[in-house]
Tab-separated table of C-alpha atoms in Angstrom:
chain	number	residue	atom	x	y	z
A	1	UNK	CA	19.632	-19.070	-18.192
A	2	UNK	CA	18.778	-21.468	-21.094
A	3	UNK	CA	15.684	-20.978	-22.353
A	4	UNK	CA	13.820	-22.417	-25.540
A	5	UNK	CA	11.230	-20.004	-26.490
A	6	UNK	CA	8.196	-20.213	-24.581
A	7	UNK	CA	5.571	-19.379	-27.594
A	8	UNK	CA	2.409	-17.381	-27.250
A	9	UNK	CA	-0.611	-19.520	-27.108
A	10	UNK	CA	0.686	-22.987	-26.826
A	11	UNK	CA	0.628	-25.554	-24.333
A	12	UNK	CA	3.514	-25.814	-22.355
A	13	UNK	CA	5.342	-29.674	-21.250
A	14	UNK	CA	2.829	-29.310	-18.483
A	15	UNK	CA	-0.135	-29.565	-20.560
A	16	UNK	CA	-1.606	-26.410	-19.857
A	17	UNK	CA	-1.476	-22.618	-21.017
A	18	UNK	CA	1.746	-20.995	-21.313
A	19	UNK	CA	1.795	-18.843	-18.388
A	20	UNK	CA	4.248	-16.160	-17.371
A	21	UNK	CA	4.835	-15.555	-13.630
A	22	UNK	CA	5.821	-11.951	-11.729
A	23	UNK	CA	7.003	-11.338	-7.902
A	24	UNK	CA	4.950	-8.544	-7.152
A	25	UNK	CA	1.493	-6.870	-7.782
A	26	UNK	CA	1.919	-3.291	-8.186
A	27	UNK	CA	1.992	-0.948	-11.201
A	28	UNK	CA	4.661	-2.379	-13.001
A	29	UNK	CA	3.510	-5.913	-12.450
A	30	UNK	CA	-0.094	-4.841	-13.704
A	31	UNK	CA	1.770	-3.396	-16.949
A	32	UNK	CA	3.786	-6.219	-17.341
A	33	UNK	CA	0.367	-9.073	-16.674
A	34	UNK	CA	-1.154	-6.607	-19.798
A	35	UNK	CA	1.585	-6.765	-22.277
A	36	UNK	CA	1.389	-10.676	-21.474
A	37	UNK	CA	-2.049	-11.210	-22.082
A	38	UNK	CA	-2.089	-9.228	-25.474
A	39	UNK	CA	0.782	-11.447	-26.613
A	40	UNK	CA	-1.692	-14.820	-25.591
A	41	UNK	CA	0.062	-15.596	-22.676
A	42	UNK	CA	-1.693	-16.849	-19.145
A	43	UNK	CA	-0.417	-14.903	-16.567
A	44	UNK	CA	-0.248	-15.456	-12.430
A	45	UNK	CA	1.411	-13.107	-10.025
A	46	UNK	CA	2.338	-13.719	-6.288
A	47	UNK	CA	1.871	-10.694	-3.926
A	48	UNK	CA	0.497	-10.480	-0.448
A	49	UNK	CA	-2.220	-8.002	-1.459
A	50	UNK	CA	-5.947	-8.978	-2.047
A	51	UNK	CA	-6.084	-5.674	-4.422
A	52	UNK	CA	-3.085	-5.615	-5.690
A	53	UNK	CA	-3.111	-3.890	-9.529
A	54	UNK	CA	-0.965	-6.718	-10.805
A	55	UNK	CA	-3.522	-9.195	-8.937
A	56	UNK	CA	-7.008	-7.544	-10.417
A	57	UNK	CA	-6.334	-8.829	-14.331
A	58	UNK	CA	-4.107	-11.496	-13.806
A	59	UNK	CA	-5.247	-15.535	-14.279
A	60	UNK	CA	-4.150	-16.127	-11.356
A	61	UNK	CA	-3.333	-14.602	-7.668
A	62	UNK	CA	-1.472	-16.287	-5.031
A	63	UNK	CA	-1.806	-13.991	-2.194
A	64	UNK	CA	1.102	-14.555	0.522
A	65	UNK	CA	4.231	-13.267	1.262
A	66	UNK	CA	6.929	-13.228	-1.441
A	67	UNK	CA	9.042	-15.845	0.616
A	68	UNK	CA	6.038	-18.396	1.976
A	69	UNK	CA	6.962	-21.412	0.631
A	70	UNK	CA	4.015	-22.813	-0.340
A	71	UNK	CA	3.262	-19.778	-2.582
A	72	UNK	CA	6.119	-20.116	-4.228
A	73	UNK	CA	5.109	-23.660	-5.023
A	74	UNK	CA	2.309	-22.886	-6.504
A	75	UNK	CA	4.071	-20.324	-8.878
A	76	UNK	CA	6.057	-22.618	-9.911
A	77	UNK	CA	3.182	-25.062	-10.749
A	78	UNK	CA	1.228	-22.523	-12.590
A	79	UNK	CA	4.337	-20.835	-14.328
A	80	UNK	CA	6.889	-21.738	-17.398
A	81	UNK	CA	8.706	-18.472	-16.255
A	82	UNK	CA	9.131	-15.728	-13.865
A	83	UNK	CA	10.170	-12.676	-13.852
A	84	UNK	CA	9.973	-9.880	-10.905
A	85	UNK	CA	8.000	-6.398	-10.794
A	86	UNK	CA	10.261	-4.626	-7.910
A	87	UNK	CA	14.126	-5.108	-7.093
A	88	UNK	CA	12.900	-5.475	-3.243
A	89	UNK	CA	11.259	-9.219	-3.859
A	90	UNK	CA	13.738	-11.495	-1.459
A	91	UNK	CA	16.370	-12.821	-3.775
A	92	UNK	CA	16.564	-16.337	-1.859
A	93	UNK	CA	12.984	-16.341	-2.912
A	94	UNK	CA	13.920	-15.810	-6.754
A	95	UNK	CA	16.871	-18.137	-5.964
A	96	UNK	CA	14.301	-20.837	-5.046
A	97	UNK	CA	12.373	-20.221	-8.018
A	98	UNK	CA	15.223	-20.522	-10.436
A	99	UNK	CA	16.324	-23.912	-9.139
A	100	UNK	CA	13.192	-24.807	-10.658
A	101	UNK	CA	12.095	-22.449	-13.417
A	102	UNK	CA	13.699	-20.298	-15.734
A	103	UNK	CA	13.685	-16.747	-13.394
A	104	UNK	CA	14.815	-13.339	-15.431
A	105	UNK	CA	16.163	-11.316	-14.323
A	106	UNK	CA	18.260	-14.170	-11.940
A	107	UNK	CA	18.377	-13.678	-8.181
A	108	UNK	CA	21.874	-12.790	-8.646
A	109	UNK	CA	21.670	-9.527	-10.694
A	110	UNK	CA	18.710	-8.532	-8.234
A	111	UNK	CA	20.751	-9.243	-5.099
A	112	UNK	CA	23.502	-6.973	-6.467
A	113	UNK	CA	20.645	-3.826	-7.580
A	114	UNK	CA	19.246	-4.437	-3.352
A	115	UNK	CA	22.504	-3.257	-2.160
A	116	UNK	CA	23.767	0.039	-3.218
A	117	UNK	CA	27.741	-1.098	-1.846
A	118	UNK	CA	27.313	-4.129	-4.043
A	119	UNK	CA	25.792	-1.520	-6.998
A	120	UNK	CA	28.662	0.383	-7.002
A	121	UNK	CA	31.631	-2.156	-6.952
A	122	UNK	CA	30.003	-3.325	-9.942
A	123	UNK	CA	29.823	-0.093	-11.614
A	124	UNK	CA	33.444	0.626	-11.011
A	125	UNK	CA	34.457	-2.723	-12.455
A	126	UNK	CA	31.930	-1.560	-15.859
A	127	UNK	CA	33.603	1.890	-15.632
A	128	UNK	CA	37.491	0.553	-17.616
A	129	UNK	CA	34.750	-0.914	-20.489
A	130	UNK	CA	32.199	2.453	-20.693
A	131	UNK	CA	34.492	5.004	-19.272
A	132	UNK	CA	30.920	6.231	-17.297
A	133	UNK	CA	32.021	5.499	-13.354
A	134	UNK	CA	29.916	6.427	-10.014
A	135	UNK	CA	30.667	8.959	-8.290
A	136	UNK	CA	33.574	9.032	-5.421
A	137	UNK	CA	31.832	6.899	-2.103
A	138	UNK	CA	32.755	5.448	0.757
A	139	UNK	CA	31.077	2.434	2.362
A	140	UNK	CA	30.173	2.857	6.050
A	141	UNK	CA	29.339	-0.454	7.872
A	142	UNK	CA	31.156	0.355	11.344
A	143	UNK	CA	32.549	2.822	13.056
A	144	UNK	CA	36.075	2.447	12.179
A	145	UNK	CA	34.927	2.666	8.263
A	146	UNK	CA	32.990	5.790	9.613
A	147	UNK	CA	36.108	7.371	11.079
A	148	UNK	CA	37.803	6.733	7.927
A	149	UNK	CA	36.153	8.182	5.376
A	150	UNK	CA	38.299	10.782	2.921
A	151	UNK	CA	37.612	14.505	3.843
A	152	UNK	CA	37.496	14.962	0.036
A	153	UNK	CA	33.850	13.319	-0.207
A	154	UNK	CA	32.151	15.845	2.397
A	155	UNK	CA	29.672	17.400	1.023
A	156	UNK	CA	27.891	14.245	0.893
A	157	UNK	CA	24.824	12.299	0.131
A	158	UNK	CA	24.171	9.365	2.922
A	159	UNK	CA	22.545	7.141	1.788
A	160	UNK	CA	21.407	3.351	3.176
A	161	UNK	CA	22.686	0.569	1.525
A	162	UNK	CA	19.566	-1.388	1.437
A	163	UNK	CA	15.676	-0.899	0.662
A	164	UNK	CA	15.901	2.934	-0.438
A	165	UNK	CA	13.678	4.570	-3.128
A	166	UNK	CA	12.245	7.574	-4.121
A	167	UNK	CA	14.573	9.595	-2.374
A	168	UNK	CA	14.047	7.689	1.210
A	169	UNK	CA	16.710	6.839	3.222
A	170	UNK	CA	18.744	9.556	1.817
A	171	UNK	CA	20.651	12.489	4.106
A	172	UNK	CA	22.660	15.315	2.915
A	173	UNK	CA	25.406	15.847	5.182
A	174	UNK	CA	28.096	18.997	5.023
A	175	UNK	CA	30.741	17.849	7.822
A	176	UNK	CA	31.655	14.996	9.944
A	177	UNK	CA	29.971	15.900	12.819
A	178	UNK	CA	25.956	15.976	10.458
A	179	UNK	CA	27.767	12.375	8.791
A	180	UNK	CA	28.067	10.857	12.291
A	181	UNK	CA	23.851	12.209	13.242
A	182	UNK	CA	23.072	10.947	9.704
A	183	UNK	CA	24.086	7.322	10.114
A	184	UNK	CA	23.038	7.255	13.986
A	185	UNK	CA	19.522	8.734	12.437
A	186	UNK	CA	19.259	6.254	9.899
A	187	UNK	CA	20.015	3.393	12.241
A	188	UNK	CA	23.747	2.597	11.482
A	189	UNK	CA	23.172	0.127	9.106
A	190	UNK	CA	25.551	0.334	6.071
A	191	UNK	CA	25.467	3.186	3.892
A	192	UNK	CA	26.910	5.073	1.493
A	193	UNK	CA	28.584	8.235	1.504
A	194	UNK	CA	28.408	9.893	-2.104
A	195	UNK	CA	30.642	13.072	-2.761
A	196	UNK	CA	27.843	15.961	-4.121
A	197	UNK	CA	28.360	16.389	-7.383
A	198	UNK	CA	27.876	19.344	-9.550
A	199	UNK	CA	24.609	18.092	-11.159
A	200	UNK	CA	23.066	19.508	-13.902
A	201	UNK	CA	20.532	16.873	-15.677
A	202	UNK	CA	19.446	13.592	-15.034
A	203	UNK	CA	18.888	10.780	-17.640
A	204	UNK	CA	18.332	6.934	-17.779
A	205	UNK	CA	18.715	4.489	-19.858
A	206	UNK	CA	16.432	1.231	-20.615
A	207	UNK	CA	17.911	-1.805	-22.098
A	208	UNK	CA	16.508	-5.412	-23.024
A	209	UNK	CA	18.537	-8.271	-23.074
A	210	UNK	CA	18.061	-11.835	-23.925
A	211	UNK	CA	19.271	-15.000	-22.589
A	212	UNK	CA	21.535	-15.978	-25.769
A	213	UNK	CA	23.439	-12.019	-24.964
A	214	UNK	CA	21.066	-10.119	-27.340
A	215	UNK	CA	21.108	-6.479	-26.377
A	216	UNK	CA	18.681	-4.001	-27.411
A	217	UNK	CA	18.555	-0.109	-26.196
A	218	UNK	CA	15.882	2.233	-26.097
A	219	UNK	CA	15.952	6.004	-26.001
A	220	UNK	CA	17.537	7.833	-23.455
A	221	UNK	CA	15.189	9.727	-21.423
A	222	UNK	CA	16.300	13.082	-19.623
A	223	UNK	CA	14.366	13.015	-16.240
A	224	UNK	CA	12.952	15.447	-13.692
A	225	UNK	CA	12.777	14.818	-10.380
A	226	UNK	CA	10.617	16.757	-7.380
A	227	UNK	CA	11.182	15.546	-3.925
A	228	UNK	CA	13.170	12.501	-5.091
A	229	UNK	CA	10.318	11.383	-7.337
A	230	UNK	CA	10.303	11.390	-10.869
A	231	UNK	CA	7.849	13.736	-11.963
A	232	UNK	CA	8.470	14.206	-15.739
A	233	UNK	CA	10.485	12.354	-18.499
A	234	UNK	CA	11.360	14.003	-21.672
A	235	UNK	CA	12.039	11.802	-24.868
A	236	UNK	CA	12.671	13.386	-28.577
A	237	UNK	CA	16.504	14.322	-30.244
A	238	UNK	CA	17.908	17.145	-28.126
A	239	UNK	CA	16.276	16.243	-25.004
A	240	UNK	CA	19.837	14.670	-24.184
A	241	UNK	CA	22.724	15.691	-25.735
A	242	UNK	CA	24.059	13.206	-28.644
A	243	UNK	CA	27.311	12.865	-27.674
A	244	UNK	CA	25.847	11.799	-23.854
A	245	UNK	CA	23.265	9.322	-24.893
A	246	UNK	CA	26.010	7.392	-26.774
A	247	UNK	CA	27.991	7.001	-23.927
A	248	UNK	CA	24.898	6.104	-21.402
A	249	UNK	CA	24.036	3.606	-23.694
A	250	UNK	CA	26.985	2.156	-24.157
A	251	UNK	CA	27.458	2.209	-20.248
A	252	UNK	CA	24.347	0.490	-19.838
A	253	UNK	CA	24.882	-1.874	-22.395
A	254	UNK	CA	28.281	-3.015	-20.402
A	255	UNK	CA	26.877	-3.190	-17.349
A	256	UNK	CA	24.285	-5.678	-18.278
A	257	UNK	CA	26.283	-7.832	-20.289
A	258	UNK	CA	28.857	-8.120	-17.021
A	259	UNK	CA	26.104	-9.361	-14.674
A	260	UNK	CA	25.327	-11.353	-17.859
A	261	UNK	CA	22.084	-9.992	-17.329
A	262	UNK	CA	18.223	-11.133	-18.665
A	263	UNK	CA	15.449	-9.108	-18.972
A	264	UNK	CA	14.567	-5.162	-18.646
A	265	UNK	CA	17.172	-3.244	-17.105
A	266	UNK	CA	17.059	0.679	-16.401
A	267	UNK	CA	20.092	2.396	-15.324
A	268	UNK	CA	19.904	6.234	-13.914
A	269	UNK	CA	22.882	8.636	-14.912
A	270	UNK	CA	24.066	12.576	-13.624
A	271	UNK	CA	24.883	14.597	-15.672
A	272	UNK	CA	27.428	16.658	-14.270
A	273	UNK	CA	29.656	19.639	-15.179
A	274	UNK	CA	33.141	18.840	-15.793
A	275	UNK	CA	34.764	21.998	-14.664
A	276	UNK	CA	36.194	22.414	-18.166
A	277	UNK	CA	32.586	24.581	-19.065
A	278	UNK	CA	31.227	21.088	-20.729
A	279	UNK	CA	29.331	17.704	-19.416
A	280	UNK	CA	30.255	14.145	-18.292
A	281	UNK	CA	28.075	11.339	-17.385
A	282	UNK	CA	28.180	9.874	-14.167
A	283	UNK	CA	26.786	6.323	-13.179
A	284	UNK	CA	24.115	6.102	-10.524
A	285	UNK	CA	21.516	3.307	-9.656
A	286	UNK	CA	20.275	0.619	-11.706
A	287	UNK	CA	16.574	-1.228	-12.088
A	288	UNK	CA	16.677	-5.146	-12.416
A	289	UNK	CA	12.890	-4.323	-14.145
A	290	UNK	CA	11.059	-2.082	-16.575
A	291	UNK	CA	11.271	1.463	-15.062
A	292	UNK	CA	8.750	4.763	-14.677
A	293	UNK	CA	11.034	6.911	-16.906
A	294	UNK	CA	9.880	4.172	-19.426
A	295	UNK	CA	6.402	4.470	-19.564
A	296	UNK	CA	6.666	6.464	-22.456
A	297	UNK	CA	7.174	3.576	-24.190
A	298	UNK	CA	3.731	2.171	-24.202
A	299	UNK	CA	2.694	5.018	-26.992
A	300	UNK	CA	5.601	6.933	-28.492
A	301	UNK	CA	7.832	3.246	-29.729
A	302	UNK	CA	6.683	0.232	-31.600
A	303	UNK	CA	7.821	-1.795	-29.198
A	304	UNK	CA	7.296	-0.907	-24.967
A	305	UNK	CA	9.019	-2.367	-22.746
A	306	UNK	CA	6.630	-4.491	-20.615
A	307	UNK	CA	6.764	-5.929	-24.450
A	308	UNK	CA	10.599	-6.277	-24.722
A	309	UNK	CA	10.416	-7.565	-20.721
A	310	UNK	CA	7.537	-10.669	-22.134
A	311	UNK	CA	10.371	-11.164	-25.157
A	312	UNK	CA	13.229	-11.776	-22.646
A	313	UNK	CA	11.684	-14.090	-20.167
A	314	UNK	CA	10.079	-16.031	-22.787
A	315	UNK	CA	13.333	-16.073	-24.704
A	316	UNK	CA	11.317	-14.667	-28.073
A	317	UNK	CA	13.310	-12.412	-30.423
A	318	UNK	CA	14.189	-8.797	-29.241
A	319	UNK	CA	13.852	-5.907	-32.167
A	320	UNK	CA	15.841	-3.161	-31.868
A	321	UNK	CA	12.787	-0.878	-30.570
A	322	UNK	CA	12.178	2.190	-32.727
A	323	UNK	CA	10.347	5.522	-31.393
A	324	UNK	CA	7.804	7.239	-33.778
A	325	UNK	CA	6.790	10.026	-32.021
A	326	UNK	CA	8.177	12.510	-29.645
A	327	UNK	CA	7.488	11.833	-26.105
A	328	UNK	CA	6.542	13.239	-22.477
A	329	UNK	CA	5.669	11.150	-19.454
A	330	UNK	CA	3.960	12.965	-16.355
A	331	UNK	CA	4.106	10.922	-13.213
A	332	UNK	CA	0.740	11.010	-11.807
A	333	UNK	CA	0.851	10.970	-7.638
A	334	UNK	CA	-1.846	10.525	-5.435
A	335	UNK	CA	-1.733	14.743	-4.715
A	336	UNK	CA	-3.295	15.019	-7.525
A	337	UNK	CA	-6.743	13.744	-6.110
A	338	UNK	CA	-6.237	16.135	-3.699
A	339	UNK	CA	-5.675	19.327	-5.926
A	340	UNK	CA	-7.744	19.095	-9.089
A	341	UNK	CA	-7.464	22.577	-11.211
A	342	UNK	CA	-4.502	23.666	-8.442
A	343	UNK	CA	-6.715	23.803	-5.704
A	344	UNK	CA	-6.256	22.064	-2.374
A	345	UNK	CA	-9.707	20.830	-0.667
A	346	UNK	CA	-9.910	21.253	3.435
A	347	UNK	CA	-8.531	18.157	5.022
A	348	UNK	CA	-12.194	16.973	5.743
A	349	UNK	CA	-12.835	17.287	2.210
A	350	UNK	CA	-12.751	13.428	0.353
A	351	UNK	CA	-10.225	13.236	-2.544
A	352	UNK	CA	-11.575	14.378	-5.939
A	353	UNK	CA	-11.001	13.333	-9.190
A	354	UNK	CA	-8.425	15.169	-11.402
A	355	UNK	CA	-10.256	16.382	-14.728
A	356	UNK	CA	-9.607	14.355	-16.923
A	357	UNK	CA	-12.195	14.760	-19.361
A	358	UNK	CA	-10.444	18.213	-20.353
A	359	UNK	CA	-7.255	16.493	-20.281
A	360	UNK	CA	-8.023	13.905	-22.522
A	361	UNK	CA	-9.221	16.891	-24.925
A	362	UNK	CA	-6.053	17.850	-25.787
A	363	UNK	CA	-4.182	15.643	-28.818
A	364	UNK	CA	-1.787	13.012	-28.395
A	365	UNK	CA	-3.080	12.340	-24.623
A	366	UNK	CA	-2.626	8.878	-23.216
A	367	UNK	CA	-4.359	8.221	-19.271
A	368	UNK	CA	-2.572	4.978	-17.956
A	369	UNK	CA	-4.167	4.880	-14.315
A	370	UNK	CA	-3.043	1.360	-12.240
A	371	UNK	CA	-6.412	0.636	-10.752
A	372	UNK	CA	-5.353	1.360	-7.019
A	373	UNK	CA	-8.125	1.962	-4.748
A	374	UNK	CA	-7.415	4.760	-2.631
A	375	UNK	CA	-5.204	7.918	-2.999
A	376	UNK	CA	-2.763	9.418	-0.849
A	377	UNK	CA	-0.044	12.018	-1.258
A	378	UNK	CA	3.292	10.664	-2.721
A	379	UNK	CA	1.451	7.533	-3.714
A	380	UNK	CA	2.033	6.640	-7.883
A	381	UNK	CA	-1.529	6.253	-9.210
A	382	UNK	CA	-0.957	6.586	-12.630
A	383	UNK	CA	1.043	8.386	-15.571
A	384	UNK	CA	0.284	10.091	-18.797
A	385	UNK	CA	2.230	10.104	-21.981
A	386	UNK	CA	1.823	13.028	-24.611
A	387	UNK	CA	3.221	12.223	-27.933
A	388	UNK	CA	2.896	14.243	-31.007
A	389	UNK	CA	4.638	14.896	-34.887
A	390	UNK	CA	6.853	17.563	-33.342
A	391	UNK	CA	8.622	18.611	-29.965
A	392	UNK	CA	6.655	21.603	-30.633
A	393	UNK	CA	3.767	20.181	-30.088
A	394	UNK	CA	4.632	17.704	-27.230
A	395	UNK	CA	5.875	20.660	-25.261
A	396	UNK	CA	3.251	22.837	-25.773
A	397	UNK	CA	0.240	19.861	-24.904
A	398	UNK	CA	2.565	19.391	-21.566
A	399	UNK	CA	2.518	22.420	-20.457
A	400	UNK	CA	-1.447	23.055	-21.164
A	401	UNK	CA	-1.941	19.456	-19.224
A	402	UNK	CA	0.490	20.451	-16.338
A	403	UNK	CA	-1.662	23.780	-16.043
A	404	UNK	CA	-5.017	21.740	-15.818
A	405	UNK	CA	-3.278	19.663	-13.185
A	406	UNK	CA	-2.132	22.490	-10.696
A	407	UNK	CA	1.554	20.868	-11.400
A	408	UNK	CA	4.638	22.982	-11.988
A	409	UNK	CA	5.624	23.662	-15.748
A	410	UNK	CA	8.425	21.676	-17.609
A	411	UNK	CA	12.068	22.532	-16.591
């Protein structure tokens, strides 16, 4: 993508405000419309949803579907750039866009983060360069690739190739007979089979990169998962050993510069045991977008990345980010609405609001809520970033806000 920088404030060739464009209205999209509008920028996002969070505080809405052609027209009247909110936005749709307007990141590197077979090949070509591979797979799109898959990866992970998140479309299987019920359950469209690894930790990484090659890292944040979800991220020296991040970032670093990659990427990493009593890394999904282990970002660096994700698509310098406090994100799901102070209302009971008046009590707090309407179990309503002048004191606000919260205490 060639890109002369699309300044804050001015009027673009079109005679109007410079306005930045997203695919999608949800969280991220709301984060990214905010970071925008501080820097002077119009904004307009395309999503299907009258109430979207993106859609609320953004210039302009254009509600259809991401691939109804006249929507995309008008984006592309309204907008200088575009950029996407979720790696599930069609990437003909993005491919359309980008015949017209500069798009980041390109329809390309999305297409290739929608399908976990494409995913991987990639990361094994990135793995001579980092040394930081996936773990052993097998693709399964028939039945004779079914039959055929190595003993040696059983115990597995199933998983579809396409439109999986948060731990959906996901089976553990043990032999061949549960792999064979797992793909006939899941439809038999292609999958992955992922040999179970011996997982200690997870961690990601989030990178910015700019259209002229400019790479800039962040952090690596050591992640907790419940139920597939990210539930806490953990962000300070030690939270990740050193040795570790250097090689996740380096990883990351390749893998964006081979897809020749614009924007916000986040890539997710095991880490395993190596049998040898020590740790390796091991390569495992990637983001084409700024990323919930992230968040932390908005109050613990001088720099967050719905910032760094304006910088790229606008082509405006990128700073190597630098984080001034230590950090904790909690993931805020729609349960909690349901369970203020640990306790869980009848099921003719309406939802109630967490407390956060005592939670915003306690030092270093930060309440970013996305504006949704309604709250449901498993649905992301919001997340909250604790930062403090020591780990100390990051840790021991956590745990004090998880107890208010009825959630479980940090690993």
């Amino acid at each position: 993508m060639s890109l002369k920088p699309l300044l804050p404030g001015a009027l673009s060739d079109r005679g109007q405000q410079m306005t930045l464009g997203v695919m999608g209205g949800g969280q991220l999209g709301r984060m990214f419309v905010q970071a925008a509008q501080a820097m002077g920028y119009f904004t307009a996002v395309l999503d299907p949803d009258p109430a979207s969070p993106a859609g609320q505080i953004s210039h302009y809405h254009i509600e259809t579907p991401y691939d109804d052609e006249q929507g995309l027209a008008q984006l592309m009247q309204r907008c200088d750039a575009i950029t996407t909110e979720f790696e599930n936005v069609p990437a003909p749709a993005l491919l359309t866009l980008g015949a017209h307007r500069p798009v980041a990141p390109s329809s390309a590197c999305v297409a290739v983060a929608q399908d976990r077979i494409q995913e991987k090949a990639h990361f094994v070509a990135c793995g001579p360069i980092s040394g930081v591979f996936p773990a052993p797979y097998a693709a399964i799109e028939s039945s004779e690739l079914l039959a055929a898959v190595p003993a040696d990866l059983l115990p597995g992970i199933v998983k579809t190739a396409r439109l999986g998140y948060d731990g959906k479309g996901q089976i553990r299987v043990k032999t061949r007979e549960e792999l064979a019920a797992a793909w006939d359950q899941l439809g038999r469209v292609p999958c992955v089979l992922e040999k179970l690894m011996p997982l200690q930790s997870e961690c990601s990484v989030l990178v910015a990169r700019g259209a002229g090659g400019q790479v800039v890292s962040f952090p690596v944040q050591a992640n907790t998962h419940h139920d597939g979800i990210l539930a806490i991220t953990e962000v300070f020296e030690g939270a990740v050993p050193a040795d570790l991040a250097a090689r996740a970032q380096a990883s990351t670093v390749a893998i964006a510069n081979h897809l020749n990659y614009v924007g916000v990427l986040c890539v997710e990493y095991f880490v395993v045991d190596n049998g040898q009593g020590g740790a390796d890394l091991i390569v495992n999904e990637m983001a084409p977008r700024p990323h919930n282990s992230g968040h932390y970002t908005q109050n613990a660096c001088d720099i967050s990345q719905f910032e760094a994700q304006v910088r790229a698509l606008a082509g405006l310098p990128l700073p190597v980010p630098r984080q001034h406090s230590p950090a904790i994100m909690v993931n805020l799901l729609g349960d909690l609405w349901f369970n203020a102070n640990g306790v869980r209302p009848q099921a003719s009971e309406r939802p109630v609001s967490p407390p956060w008046a005592q939670v915003l009590a306690l030092p270093g707090t930060h309440l970013h809520l996305y504006g949704k309407l309604s709250a449901r179990p498993g649905r992301k309503m919001g997340h909250l970033n604790i930062t403090g002048s020591s780990v100390a004191q990051v840790r021991e606000t956590t745990a004090r806000v998880l107890a208010l919260l009825g959630l479980p205490a940090l690993p």
